[in-house]
CSV table of C-alpha atoms in Angstrom, one decimal:
chain,number,residue,atom,x,y,z
A,300,MET,CA,-16.7,23.2,-9.4
A,301,ASN,CA,-11.6,18.6,-12.6
A,302,ARG,CA,-9.9,20.6,-9.1
A,303,GLY,CA,-7.4,18.4,-8.9
A,304,ASN,CA,-6.8,14.6,-8.4
A,305,ALA,CA,-10.1,13.7,-5.1
A,306,PHE,CA,-8.4,14.1,-2.3
A,307,HIS,CA,-10.9,11.5,0.5
A,308,GLY,CA,-11.4,12.1,4.0
A,309,GLY,CA,-12.1,15.9,4.4
A,310,GLY,CA,-7.3,15.7,3.4
A,311,VAL,CA,-5.0,15.7,1.7
A,312,SER,CA,-3.9,13.1,-0.7
A,313,GLN,CA,-0.7,11.0,0.1
A,314,GLY,CA,3.1,12.9,-0.8
A,315,LYS,CA,1.5,16.3,-0.4
A,316,ASP,CA,4.4,18.7,-0.8
A,317,ALA,CA,4.6,22.1,1.8
A,318,SER,CA,3.5,24.1,-0.9
A,319,TYR,CA,-0.4,24.0,-1.5
A,320,GLY,CA,-1.9,22.4,-4.2
A,321,LYS,CA,1.4,21.1,-5.0
A,322,ASP,CA,0.3,18.1,-5.8
A,323,VAL,CA,-3.1,18.8,-7.1
A,324,PHE,CA,-2.0,21.9,-9.9
A,325,HIS,CA,1.7,21.3,-10.8
A,326,ARG,CA,2.6,17.9,-11.7
A,327,GLY,CA,5.2,19.1,-13.8
A,328,SER,CA,7.4,20.9,-16.9
A,329,ARG,CA,6.4,18.7,-19.6
A,330,PHE,CA,10.7,19.1,-20.4
A,331,ARG,CA,11.6,18.4,-16.5
A,332,GLY,CA,14.3,14.9,-16.8
A,333,MET,CA,15.1,16.5,-20.5
A,334,SER,CA,19.2,16.6,-20.9
A,335,PRO,CA,21.0,19.7,-19.7
A,336,PHE,CA,21.6,22.2,-22.7
A,337,PRO,CA,25.8,21.0,-22.8
A,338,GLY,CA,24.5,17.7,-24.2
A,339,ARG,CA,21.9,18.7,-26.5
A,340,SER,CA,22.6,17.5,-30.3
A,341,ARG,CA,22.2,20.2,-33.1
A,342,ALA,CA,19.0,19.5,-34.3
A,343,ALA,CA,17.9,19.8,-30.6
A,344,TRP,CA,19.5,23.0,-31.0
A,345,ALA,CA,17.8,24.3,-34.2
A,346,VAL,CA,14.3,23.4,-32.9
A,347,CYS,CA,15.1,26.3,-29.4
A,348,LEU,CA,16.8,28.2,-32.2
A,349,ALA,CA,13.7,28.3,-34.8
A,350,MET,CA,11.4,28.3,-31.1
A,351,ALA,CA,12.2,31.0,-29.5
A,352,VAL,CA,12.4,33.6,-33.2
A,353,LEU,CA,8.5,32.5,-32.9
A,354,LEU,CA,8.2,33.6,-29.9
A,355,SER,CA,9.8,36.6,-30.4
A,356,PHE,CA,7.7,37.8,-33.1
A,357,ALA,CA,4.1,36.5,-31.3
A,358,PRO,CA,3.6,39.8,-29.8
A,359,ALA,CA,3.5,41.0,-33.3
A,360,ARG,CA,1.4,38.4,-34.2
A,361,GLN,CA,-1.0,39.9,-30.9
A,362,VAL,CA,-0.7,43.7,-32.0
A,363,GLN,CA,-1.3,42.3,-35.8
A,364,ALA,CA,-4.2,40.4,-35.0
A,365,GLU,CA,-6.4,43.6,-33.0
A,366,GLU,CA,-5.7,45.7,-35.8
A,367,ALA,CA,-7.4,43.4,-38.1
A,368,ALA,CA,-10.1,43.1,-35.3
A,369,ARG,CA,-10.8,46.9,-35.1
A,370,ASP,CA,-10.5,47.1,-39.5
A,371,ARG,CA,-13.7,44.7,-39.2
A,372,GLY,CA,-15.4,46.0,-36.2
A,373,VAL,CA,-14.9,42.2,-34.9
A,374,THR,CA,-17.6,41.8,-31.5
A,375,ILE,CA,-16.2,38.5,-28.9
A,376,ASN,CA,-19.2,37.1,-27.2
A,377,VAL,CA,-18.0,36.4,-23.3
A,378,TYR,CA,-20.0,34.3,-21.3
A,379,ASN,CA,-18.6,34.6,-17.2
A,380,TRP,CA,-20.8,34.2,-14.3
A,381,GLY,CA,-22.0,37.0,-12.8
A,382,GLU,CA,-20.6,39.3,-10.4
A,383,TYR,CA,-16.7,38.4,-11.4
A,384,ILE,CA,-14.9,40.5,-13.7
A,385,ALA,CA,-14.3,45.2,-13.4
A,386,ASN,CA,-16.9,47.0,-14.7
A,387,GLY,CA,-16.4,50.6,-13.6
A,388,THR,CA,-18.4,50.4,-10.7
A,389,ASP,CA,-17.1,51.9,-7.2
A,390,GLY,CA,-14.2,53.9,-9.4
A,391,SER,CA,-13.0,50.4,-10.7
A,392,LEU,CA,-11.3,49.8,-14.1
A,393,ASP,CA,-13.8,49.1,-16.4
A,394,VAL,CA,-12.6,46.0,-17.8
A,395,ASN,CA,-14.6,44.9,-21.0
A,396,GLU,CA,-14.8,49.7,-21.5
A,397,GLU,CA,-11.1,49.3,-22.0
A,398,PHE,CA,-9.7,45.8,-23.8
A,399,THR,CA,-11.9,47.7,-26.6
A,400,ARG,CA,-10.4,51.0,-26.3
A,401,ARG,CA,-7.2,49.1,-26.4
A,402,THR,CA,-7.3,46.7,-29.6
A,403,GLY,CA,-10.7,48.9,-30.9
A,404,ILE,CA,-12.7,44.3,-31.0
A,405,ARG,CA,-16.4,45.1,-29.2
A,406,VAL,CA,-17.2,42.6,-25.8
A,407,ASN,CA,-20.8,40.9,-25.8
A,408,TYR,CA,-21.1,40.6,-22.1
A,409,THR,CA,-22.9,37.7,-20.2
A,410,THR,CA,-23.6,35.8,-17.6
A,411,PHE,CA,-24.0,32.3,-15.8
A,412,ASP,CA,-24.8,31.2,-12.4
A,413,SER,CA,-23.5,27.2,-12.6
A,414,ASN,CA,-21.9,25.0,-14.4
A,415,GLU,CA,-24.8,23.1,-15.7
A,416,SER,CA,-26.4,26.2,-17.1
A,417,LEU,CA,-23.5,27.1,-19.0
A,418,TYR,CA,-23.2,22.8,-20.3
A,419,SER,CA,-27.0,22.5,-21.0
A,420,LYS,CA,-26.3,26.9,-23.6
A,421,LEU,CA,-23.8,25.4,-25.3
A,422,VAL,CA,-25.3,21.9,-25.7
A,423,GLY,CA,-28.1,23.2,-27.0
A,424,GLY,CA,-26.6,25.0,-29.9
A,425,GLY,CA,-28.6,27.8,-30.0
A,426,ALA,CA,-25.1,30.1,-28.5
A,427,ASP,CA,-22.2,31.4,-30.5
A,428,TYR,CA,-19.9,32.2,-27.4
A,429,ASP,CA,-16.2,32.7,-28.2
A,430,VAL,CA,-14.7,33.1,-24.7
A,431,ILE,CA,-16.4,31.4,-21.7
A,432,ILE,CA,-15.2,30.8,-17.8
A,433,PRO,CA,-16.1,27.8,-16.1
A,434,SER,CA,-14.4,25.3,-13.6
A,435,ASP,CA,-11.7,22.9,-13.8
A,436,TYR,CA,-13.6,20.0,-13.4
A,437,MET,CA,-16.2,21.2,-15.7
A,438,VAL,CA,-12.9,22.1,-18.4
A,439,SER,CA,-12.3,18.4,-18.6
A,440,LYS,CA,-16.3,17.3,-19.3
A,441,LEU,CA,-15.4,19.8,-22.3
A,442,ILE,CA,-12.2,19.1,-23.1
A,443,HIS,CA,-13.7,14.9,-22.6
A,444,GLU,CA,-16.6,16.2,-24.6
A,445,ASN,CA,-14.3,18.1,-27.4
A,446,MET,CA,-16.4,21.4,-27.4
A,447,LEU,CA,-13.7,23.9,-26.3
A,448,ALA,CA,-10.6,24.6,-29.4
A,449,GLU,CA,-6.6,24.2,-28.1
A,450,LEU,CA,-5.1,27.2,-27.8
A,451,ASP,CA,-3.2,30.0,-30.0
A,452,PHE,CA,0.1,30.9,-27.2
A,453,SER,CA,1.1,32.9,-29.7
A,454,ASN,CA,-1.5,35.0,-28.8
A,455,ILE,CA,-1.7,34.7,-25.2
A,456,PRO,CA,2.2,35.7,-24.3
A,457,ASN,CA,1.2,37.0,-21.2
A,458,TYR,CA,1.1,33.6,-20.1
A,459,GLN,CA,3.8,33.9,-18.4
A,460,TYR,CA,2.8,36.0,-15.7
A,461,ILE,CA,0.3,32.3,-14.4
A,462,ASP,CA,2.1,30.6,-11.9
A,463,GLU,CA,3.7,27.5,-12.4
A,464,ASP,CA,1.3,25.8,-8.7
A,465,PHE,CA,-1.5,27.2,-11.8
A,466,ARG,CA,-0.3,25.4,-14.8
A,467,ASN,CA,-0.3,21.2,-16.0
A,468,ALA,CA,-4.1,20.9,-14.1
A,469,GLU,CA,-6.0,17.6,-13.5
A,470,TYR,CA,-8.7,19.1,-15.8
A,471,ASP,CA,-5.9,20.4,-18.2
A,472,PRO,CA,-2.6,18.5,-18.0
A,473,GLU,CA,-0.6,20.6,-20.9
A,474,ASN,CA,-2.0,23.5,-20.5
A,475,ARG,CA,-3.1,23.2,-24.0
A,476,TYR,CA,-7.1,24.6,-23.5
A,477,SER,CA,-7.3,26.5,-21.1
A,478,VAL,CA,-5.9,29.1,-19.4
A,479,PRO,CA,-6.2,30.1,-14.8
A,480,TYR,CA,-8.8,32.9,-13.9
A,481,THR,CA,-9.8,32.4,-10.4
A,482,TRP,CA,-9.1,29.9,-7.7
A,483,GLY,CA,-10.5,30.2,-3.9
A,484,VAL,CA,-12.4,28.1,-1.2
A,485,VAL,CA,-16.2,27.7,-0.4
A,486,GLY,CA,-17.2,28.6,3.3
A,487,LEU,CA,-20.4,30.0,5.0
A,488,PHE,CA,-21.5,33.3,5.9
A,489,TYR,CA,-23.8,33.9,8.3
A,490,ASN,CA,-25.1,37.2,10.3
A,491,THR,CA,-24.1,37.7,14.0
A,492,ASP,CA,-27.6,39.4,14.2
A,493,TYR,CA,-29.2,36.5,14.2
A,494,ILE,CA,-26.7,33.6,14.9
A,495,GLN,CA,-25.1,35.1,17.8
A,496,GLU,CA,-22.9,31.9,18.4
A,497,GLU,CA,-19.7,31.2,16.4
A,498,ILE,CA,-20.2,28.7,13.2
A,499,THR,CA,-17.4,26.3,12.3
A,500,SER,CA,-19.4,23.5,11.6
A,501,TRP,CA,-20.9,22.6,7.9
A,502,THR,CA,-24.5,21.2,10.6
A,503,ALA,CA,-25.1,24.8,10.5
A,504,LEU,CA,-26.8,24.0,7.6
A,505,TRP,CA,-29.2,21.3,10.0
A,506,ASP,CA,-30.0,24.5,12.4
A,507,ASP,CA,-34.0,24.4,13.1
A,508,ARG,CA,-32.9,27.6,14.7
A,509,TYR,CA,-32.6,28.8,11.8
A,510,ALA,CA,-35.6,27.4,9.8
A,511,GLY,CA,-36.6,29.4,6.7
A,512,LYS,CA,-33.6,31.7,7.0
A,513,ILE,CA,-31.0,29.1,5.3
A,514,LEU,CA,-30.4,29.7,2.1
A,515,MET,CA,-28.5,26.8,-0.1
A,516,PHE,CA,-27.0,25.9,-3.4
A,517,ASP,CA,-29.2,26.0,-6.0
A,518,ASN,CA,-26.1,23.5,-7.7
A,519,PRO,CA,-25.8,20.1,-7.2
A,520,ARG,CA,-22.0,19.3,-6.8
A,521,ASP,CA,-22.1,22.3,-4.3
A,522,ALA,CA,-24.7,21.0,-2.5
A,523,PHE,CA,-24.2,17.7,-2.4
A,524,ALA,CA,-20.4,18.5,-1.4
A,525,ILE,CA,-21.6,19.8,1.7
A,526,ALA,CA,-22.9,17.1,2.9
A,527,GLN,CA,-19.8,14.7,2.0
A,528,PHE,CA,-18.1,16.7,4.1
A,529,LEU,CA,-20.7,16.2,6.4
A,530,LEU,CA,-20.5,12.6,6.9
A,531,GLY,CA,-17.1,12.3,6.0
A,532,GLN,CA,-17.3,11.2,2.2
A,533,SER,CA,-15.2,11.3,-0.9
A,534,VAL,CA,-16.8,14.3,-2.9
A,535,ASN,CA,-15.7,12.4,-6.2
A,536,THR,CA,-17.4,9.1,-4.7
A,537,THR,CA,-18.1,7.3,-7.9
A,538,LEU,CA,-20.7,4.4,-5.4
A,539,GLU,CA,-24.6,4.7,-5.6
A,540,GLU,CA,-25.1,4.2,-1.5
A,541,ASP,CA,-22.9,7.1,-0.5
A,542,TRP,CA,-25.1,9.5,-3.2
A,543,MET,CA,-28.2,8.2,-1.9
A,544,GLU,CA,-26.5,8.8,2.3
A,545,ALA,CA,-26.1,12.7,0.6
A,546,THR,CA,-29.1,12.6,-0.8
A,547,ALA,CA,-30.9,12.0,2.4
A,548,LEU,CA,-29.1,14.5,4.3
A,549,LEU,CA,-29.9,16.5,1.7
A,550,LYS,CA,-33.7,15.3,1.6
A,551,GLN,CA,-34.0,16.4,5.7
A,552,GLN,CA,-32.4,20.1,5.1
A,553,LYS,CA,-34.9,21.2,2.9
A,554,PRO,CA,-37.9,21.9,5.3
A,555,LEU,CA,-35.5,24.2,7.1
A,556,VAL,CA,-33.7,25.7,3.8
A,557,GLN,CA,-35.6,29.8,2.6
A,558,ALA,CA,-34.0,28.9,-1.5
A,559,TYR,CA,-31.6,27.0,-3.4
A,560,VAL,CA,-29.5,30.5,-5.3
A,561,MET,CA,-27.0,31.0,-6.5
A,562,ASP,CA,-26.4,35.0,-7.0
A,563,ARG,CA,-29.3,36.1,-5.3
A,564,ILE,CA,-27.5,35.4,-1.9
A,565,PHE,CA,-25.9,38.9,-2.2
A,566,ASP,CA,-30.1,40.6,-2.4
A,567,LYS,CA,-31.1,37.9,0.6
A,568,MET,CA,-28.4,38.4,2.4
A,569,GLU,CA,-27.4,42.2,2.4
A,570,SER,CA,-31.9,42.7,3.1
A,571,GLU,CA,-31.3,40.1,5.8
A,572,GLU,CA,-33.6,37.8,4.2
A,573,ALA,CA,-31.8,34.8,4.7
A,574,TRP,CA,-29.4,34.5,7.7
A,575,ILE,CA,-26.1,31.6,6.7
A,576,ALA,CA,-25.7,30.1,3.4
A,577,PRO,CA,-23.1,29.0,1.8
A,578,TYR,CA,-21.0,30.5,-1.2
A,579,TYR,CA,-17.2,31.1,-2.7
A,580,ALA,CA,-14.8,32.9,-0.1
A,581,GLY,CA,-14.2,35.5,-3.2
A,582,ASP,CA,-17.2,37.2,-2.5
A,583,ALA,CA,-17.1,38.1,1.5
A,584,ALA,CA,-15.6,41.7,0.8
A,585,ILE,CA,-19.3,41.9,-1.5
A,586,LEU,CA,-20.9,40.7,1.2
A,587,VAL,CA,-19.7,42.2,4.0
A,588,GLU,CA,-18.7,45.9,2.4
A,589,HIS,CA,-23.4,45.6,2.7
A,590,ASN,CA,-23.4,44.6,5.7
A,591,GLU,CA,-20.8,44.9,8.1
A,592,ASN,CA,-22.3,41.5,10.6
A,593,ILE,CA,-22.4,39.2,8.4
A,594,ARG,CA,-19.1,37.0,9.2
A,595,TYR,CA,-17.6,34.2,7.2
A,596,VAL,CA,-15.9,31.4,8.1
A,597,VAL,CA,-14.5,27.9,6.2
A,598,PRO,CA,-16.1,24.4,8.6
A,599,GLU,CA,-13.7,22.6,10.5
A,600,GLU,CA,-15.0,19.1,8.2
A,601,GLY,CA,-13.2,21.0,5.1
A,602,THR,CA,-14.6,22.3,2.0
A,603,ASN,CA,-13.8,22.5,-1.8
A,604,TYR,CA,-11.0,24.0,-3.5
A,605,PHE,CA,-11.3,25.3,-7.3
A,606,VAL,CA,-9.4,26.9,-10.7
A,607,ASP,CA,-11.8,28.4,-12.7
A,608,ALA,CA,-10.8,29.8,-16.4
A,609,MET,CA,-10.9,31.2,-18.9
A,610,CYS,CA,-11.6,29.0,-22.2
A,611,ILE,CA,-12.7,29.5,-26.7
A,612,PRO,CA,-15.5,26.4,-27.7
A,613,VAL,CA,-14.7,25.3,-30.7
A,614,THR,CA,-17.8,26.4,-32.1
A,615,SER,CA,-15.6,29.9,-31.4
A,616,SER,CA,-16.2,32.7,-35.1
A,617,HIS,CA,-13.5,35.2,-33.2
A,618,LYS,CA,-11.1,33.0,-31.8
A,619,ALA,CA,-8.6,35.0,-32.5
A,620,GLU,CA,-9.8,38.0,-31.0
A,621,ALA,CA,-11.0,35.7,-28.5
A,622,GLU,CA,-7.4,34.7,-27.4
A,623,ALA,CA,-6.6,38.7,-26.9
A,624,TYR,CA,-9.5,38.6,-24.8
A,625,ILE,CA,-7.6,36.5,-22.8
A,626,ASN,CA,-4.6,38.2,-23.2
A,627,PHE,CA,-5.5,41.2,-22.3
A,628,LEU,CA,-7.0,39.8,-18.3
A,629,CYS,CA,-3.3,38.3,-18.3
A,630,ASP,CA,-1.6,41.8,-18.0
A,631,PRO,CA,-0.5,41.3,-14.3
A,632,GLU,CA,-1.8,45.4,-14.0
A,633,ILE,CA,-5.8,45.1,-16.2
A,634,ALA,CA,-5.5,41.6,-13.4
A,635,GLY,CA,-5.5,43.1,-10.2
A,636,ALA,CA,-7.1,45.9,-11.0
A,637,ASN,CA,-9.5,42.9,-12.0
A,638,MET,CA,-9.2,41.0,-8.7
A,639,ASP,CA,-8.9,44.2,-6.3
A,640,TYR,CA,-13.0,44.7,-7.0
A,641,VAL,CA,-14.0,41.1,-7.8
A,642,GLY,CA,-12.2,39.6,-4.8
A,643,TYR,CA,-11.6,36.4,-6.1
A,644,SER,CA,-7.9,34.6,-5.6
A,645,THR,CA,-5.7,35.6,-8.3
A,646,PRO,CA,-3.8,33.2,-9.9
A,647,GLU,CA,-1.2,35.9,-11.1
A,648,THR,CA,1.8,37.2,-7.8
A,649,ALA,CA,2.7,39.5,-10.5
A,650,ALA,CA,-0.4,41.6,-10.3
A,651,LYS,CA,-0.4,40.8,-6.6
A,652,GLU,CA,1.9,43.9,-6.7
A,653,TYR,CA,-1.0,45.6,-8.0
A,654,MET,CA,-3.9,45.1,-5.6
A,655,ASP,CA,-4.6,46.3,-2.0
A,656,PRO,CA,-1.8,45.4,0.5
A,657,GLU,CA,-5.1,44.1,2.7
A,658,MET,CA,-6.4,41.6,0.4
A,659,VAL,CA,-3.2,40.4,-0.5
A,660,GLU,CA,-2.0,39.3,2.8
A,661,SER,CA,-7.0,37.8,3.9
A,662,PRO,CA,-6.4,34.6,5.2
A,663,ILE,CA,-10.5,34.6,3.6
A,664,TYR,CA,-8.9,35.4,-0.4
A,665,TYR,CA,-5.7,33.4,0.3
A,666,PRO,CA,-5.8,30.7,2.8
A,667,ASP,CA,-3.1,29.4,4.8
A,668,GLN,CA,-2.3,25.6,4.8
A,669,GLU,CA,-4.2,24.7,7.0
A,670,THR,CA,-7.4,25.5,6.1
A,671,LEU,CA,-6.4,24.6,2.2
A,672,ALA,CA,-4.9,20.9,3.7
A,673,ARG,CA,-8.8,20.4,4.3
A,674,THR,CA,-9.6,21.0,1.0
A,675,GLN,CA,-11.3,18.4,-1.6
A,676,VAL,CA,-11.4,19.4,-5.3
A,677,PHE,CA,-14.1,17.8,-7.4
A,678,VAL,CA,-12.7,16.3,-11.1
A,679,ASN,CA,-14.7,14.6,-13.8
A,680,LEU,CA,-17.3,12.2,-12.9
A,681,PRO,CA,-18.0,8.8,-14.9
A,682,GLU,CA,-21.3,9.3,-17.0
A,683,GLU,CA,-23.5,7.4,-15.1
A,684,THR,CA,-22.5,9.4,-11.6
A,685,SER,CA,-23.5,11.7,-13.9
A,686,LYS,CA,-26.8,10.3,-14.1
A,687,LEU,CA,-27.4,9.6,-11.0
A,688,ILE,CA,-25.7,13.1,-8.5
A,689,ASP,CA,-29.1,14.7,-11.3
A,690,LYS,CA,-31.4,12.0,-10.1
A,691,LEU,CA,-30.7,12.2,-6.8
A,692,TRP,CA,-30.3,15.8,-7.1
A,693,ALA,CA,-34.0,16.5,-9.1
A,694,GLU,CA,-35.3,13.4,-6.4
A,695,ALA,CA,-33.9,15.9,-2.1
A,696,LYS,CA,-35.5,19.3,-3.9
A,697,MET,CA,-38.3,17.7,-4.3
A,698,GLY,CA,-38.2,16.3,-1.0
A,699,GLY,CA,-38.0,12.6,-3.0
A,700,PRO,CA,-40.4,10.7,-4.9
A,701,GLY,CA,-43.0,10.6,-3.1
A,702,GLU,CA,-43.8,14.1,-3.2
A,703,THR,CA,-42.4,14.0,-6.7
A,704,ILE,CA,-45.6,11.6,-7.5
A,705,VAL,CA,-48.3,13.5,-5.5
A,706,LEU,CA,-46.9,17.0,-6.9
A,707,VAL,CA,-47.5,15.2,-10.9
A,708,ALA,CA,-50.7,13.9,-9.6
A,709,ILE,CA,-52.1,17.2,-8.3
A,710,ILE,CA,-50.9,18.9,-11.7
A,711,LEU,CA,-53.1,16.2,-13.6
A,712,GLY,CA,-55.3,17.0,-10.9
A,713,PHE,CA,-56.5,20.8,-11.8
A,714,LEU,CA,-55.8,19.4,-16.2
A,715,GLY,CA,-58.4,17.2,-15.7
A,716,VAL,CA,-60.4,19.9,-14.1
A,717,TYR,CA,-59.9,22.0,-16.6
A,718,ILE,CA,-60.2,19.8,-19.2
A,719,ALA,CA,-63.8,19.4,-18.0
A,720,ILE,CA,-64.9,23.3,-17.7
A,721,LEU,CA,-63.6,23.9,-21.4
A,722,VAL,CA,-65.5,20.4,-22.1
A,723,GLY,CA,-68.9,21.5,-20.1
A,724,LYS,CA,-68.1,25.6,-22.5
A,725,ARG,CA,-68.0,23.8,-25.4
A,726,ARG,CA,-71.4,21.1,-25.5
A,727,LYS,CA,-73.2,24.5,-24.2
A,728,ARG,CA,-71.6,26.6,-26.8
A,729,LEU,CA,-72.9,24.1,-28.8
A,730,ARG,CA,-76.6,23.3,-27.6
A,731,GLU,CA,-77.0,27.6,-28.1
A,732,LEU,CA,-76.1,27.6,-31.7
A,733,ALA,CA,-78.6,24.5,-31.7
């Protein structure tokens, strides 16, 4: 869930800046290295002046677009992860309702549970979305396949509040197609009522003492990454033997897994139907709030660092209104209220002024440098590697090609019996009619 460059062996790449992710999330301004103002030509001054004038009209253009949308009664379709926006419950701000109140633009809001399901929906062509919020490596994939519209940042003046560390990211190096929404890391949640020892490693997900009480990610990149951290691999390897080795490890785990899930982790962990599960750190607040015995840890082998970003599909019917929505979510006060409820980390320092100080100071939501140094980020992999991953993931969940063949044989056997029964009934009816 491309999150910057590939890191190897669970550590950061050489030359990493002292501030986290500097080499991943801040590639430097495209204007760095230009001559200072005193040395500019008149033509350069004219260009700068023209840009300044245009930007001065950006807020007015945004207001005009919102007023036009109100007059037309526009509805935008927003597609986001589950449990990923403040909706008015528990005294939180209802973000979508507030957006409609301010702009008159209605929001049809639906959710997905993995980047892969989002991608399938877009490729299928059966949906008309105006705003989507994929993860970094999926943003890169969608850009590569010409599925995202280039943003008009004059309609998104609140982009100014996005921290420099999150600009010029590897997944969108020229800041043309996306605006960061949240960031975070993956960790392990476990119930201390049933697991008394302190968990520090991903190996806990292979512990047969917890057989039938283990949950696992129901998407390939996150699931494979856990096996890859244990094996000391890069999560972005393109070597077939690496993926085969990780698949073998996931097959070993399969008999212990209760279910492969995404959002259902909340119900299963809260009801204590499951005892241990990997998931995203931003959900720690929800899980801990509903069960005080649930603990969270970032395993010692390392973990995934991700950024989820707001984008507009090239097929959007209401691009200006979609940009108004993105701009609204970037308002520091709105972003602060939203992240207070969602629990994920904000890419806006300005938004922290409107957030619960305990959350801002929590190492769960804002990990220290030592933890971040053990992270790797996903990149968009070559097509042949992606196809290999899909094939191996199906095998891992089914238990391998051998089990798949057995399952197919059983299904064909039942189908044969069913056909034989139908043929027998038909012959009997024909005899009766004769």
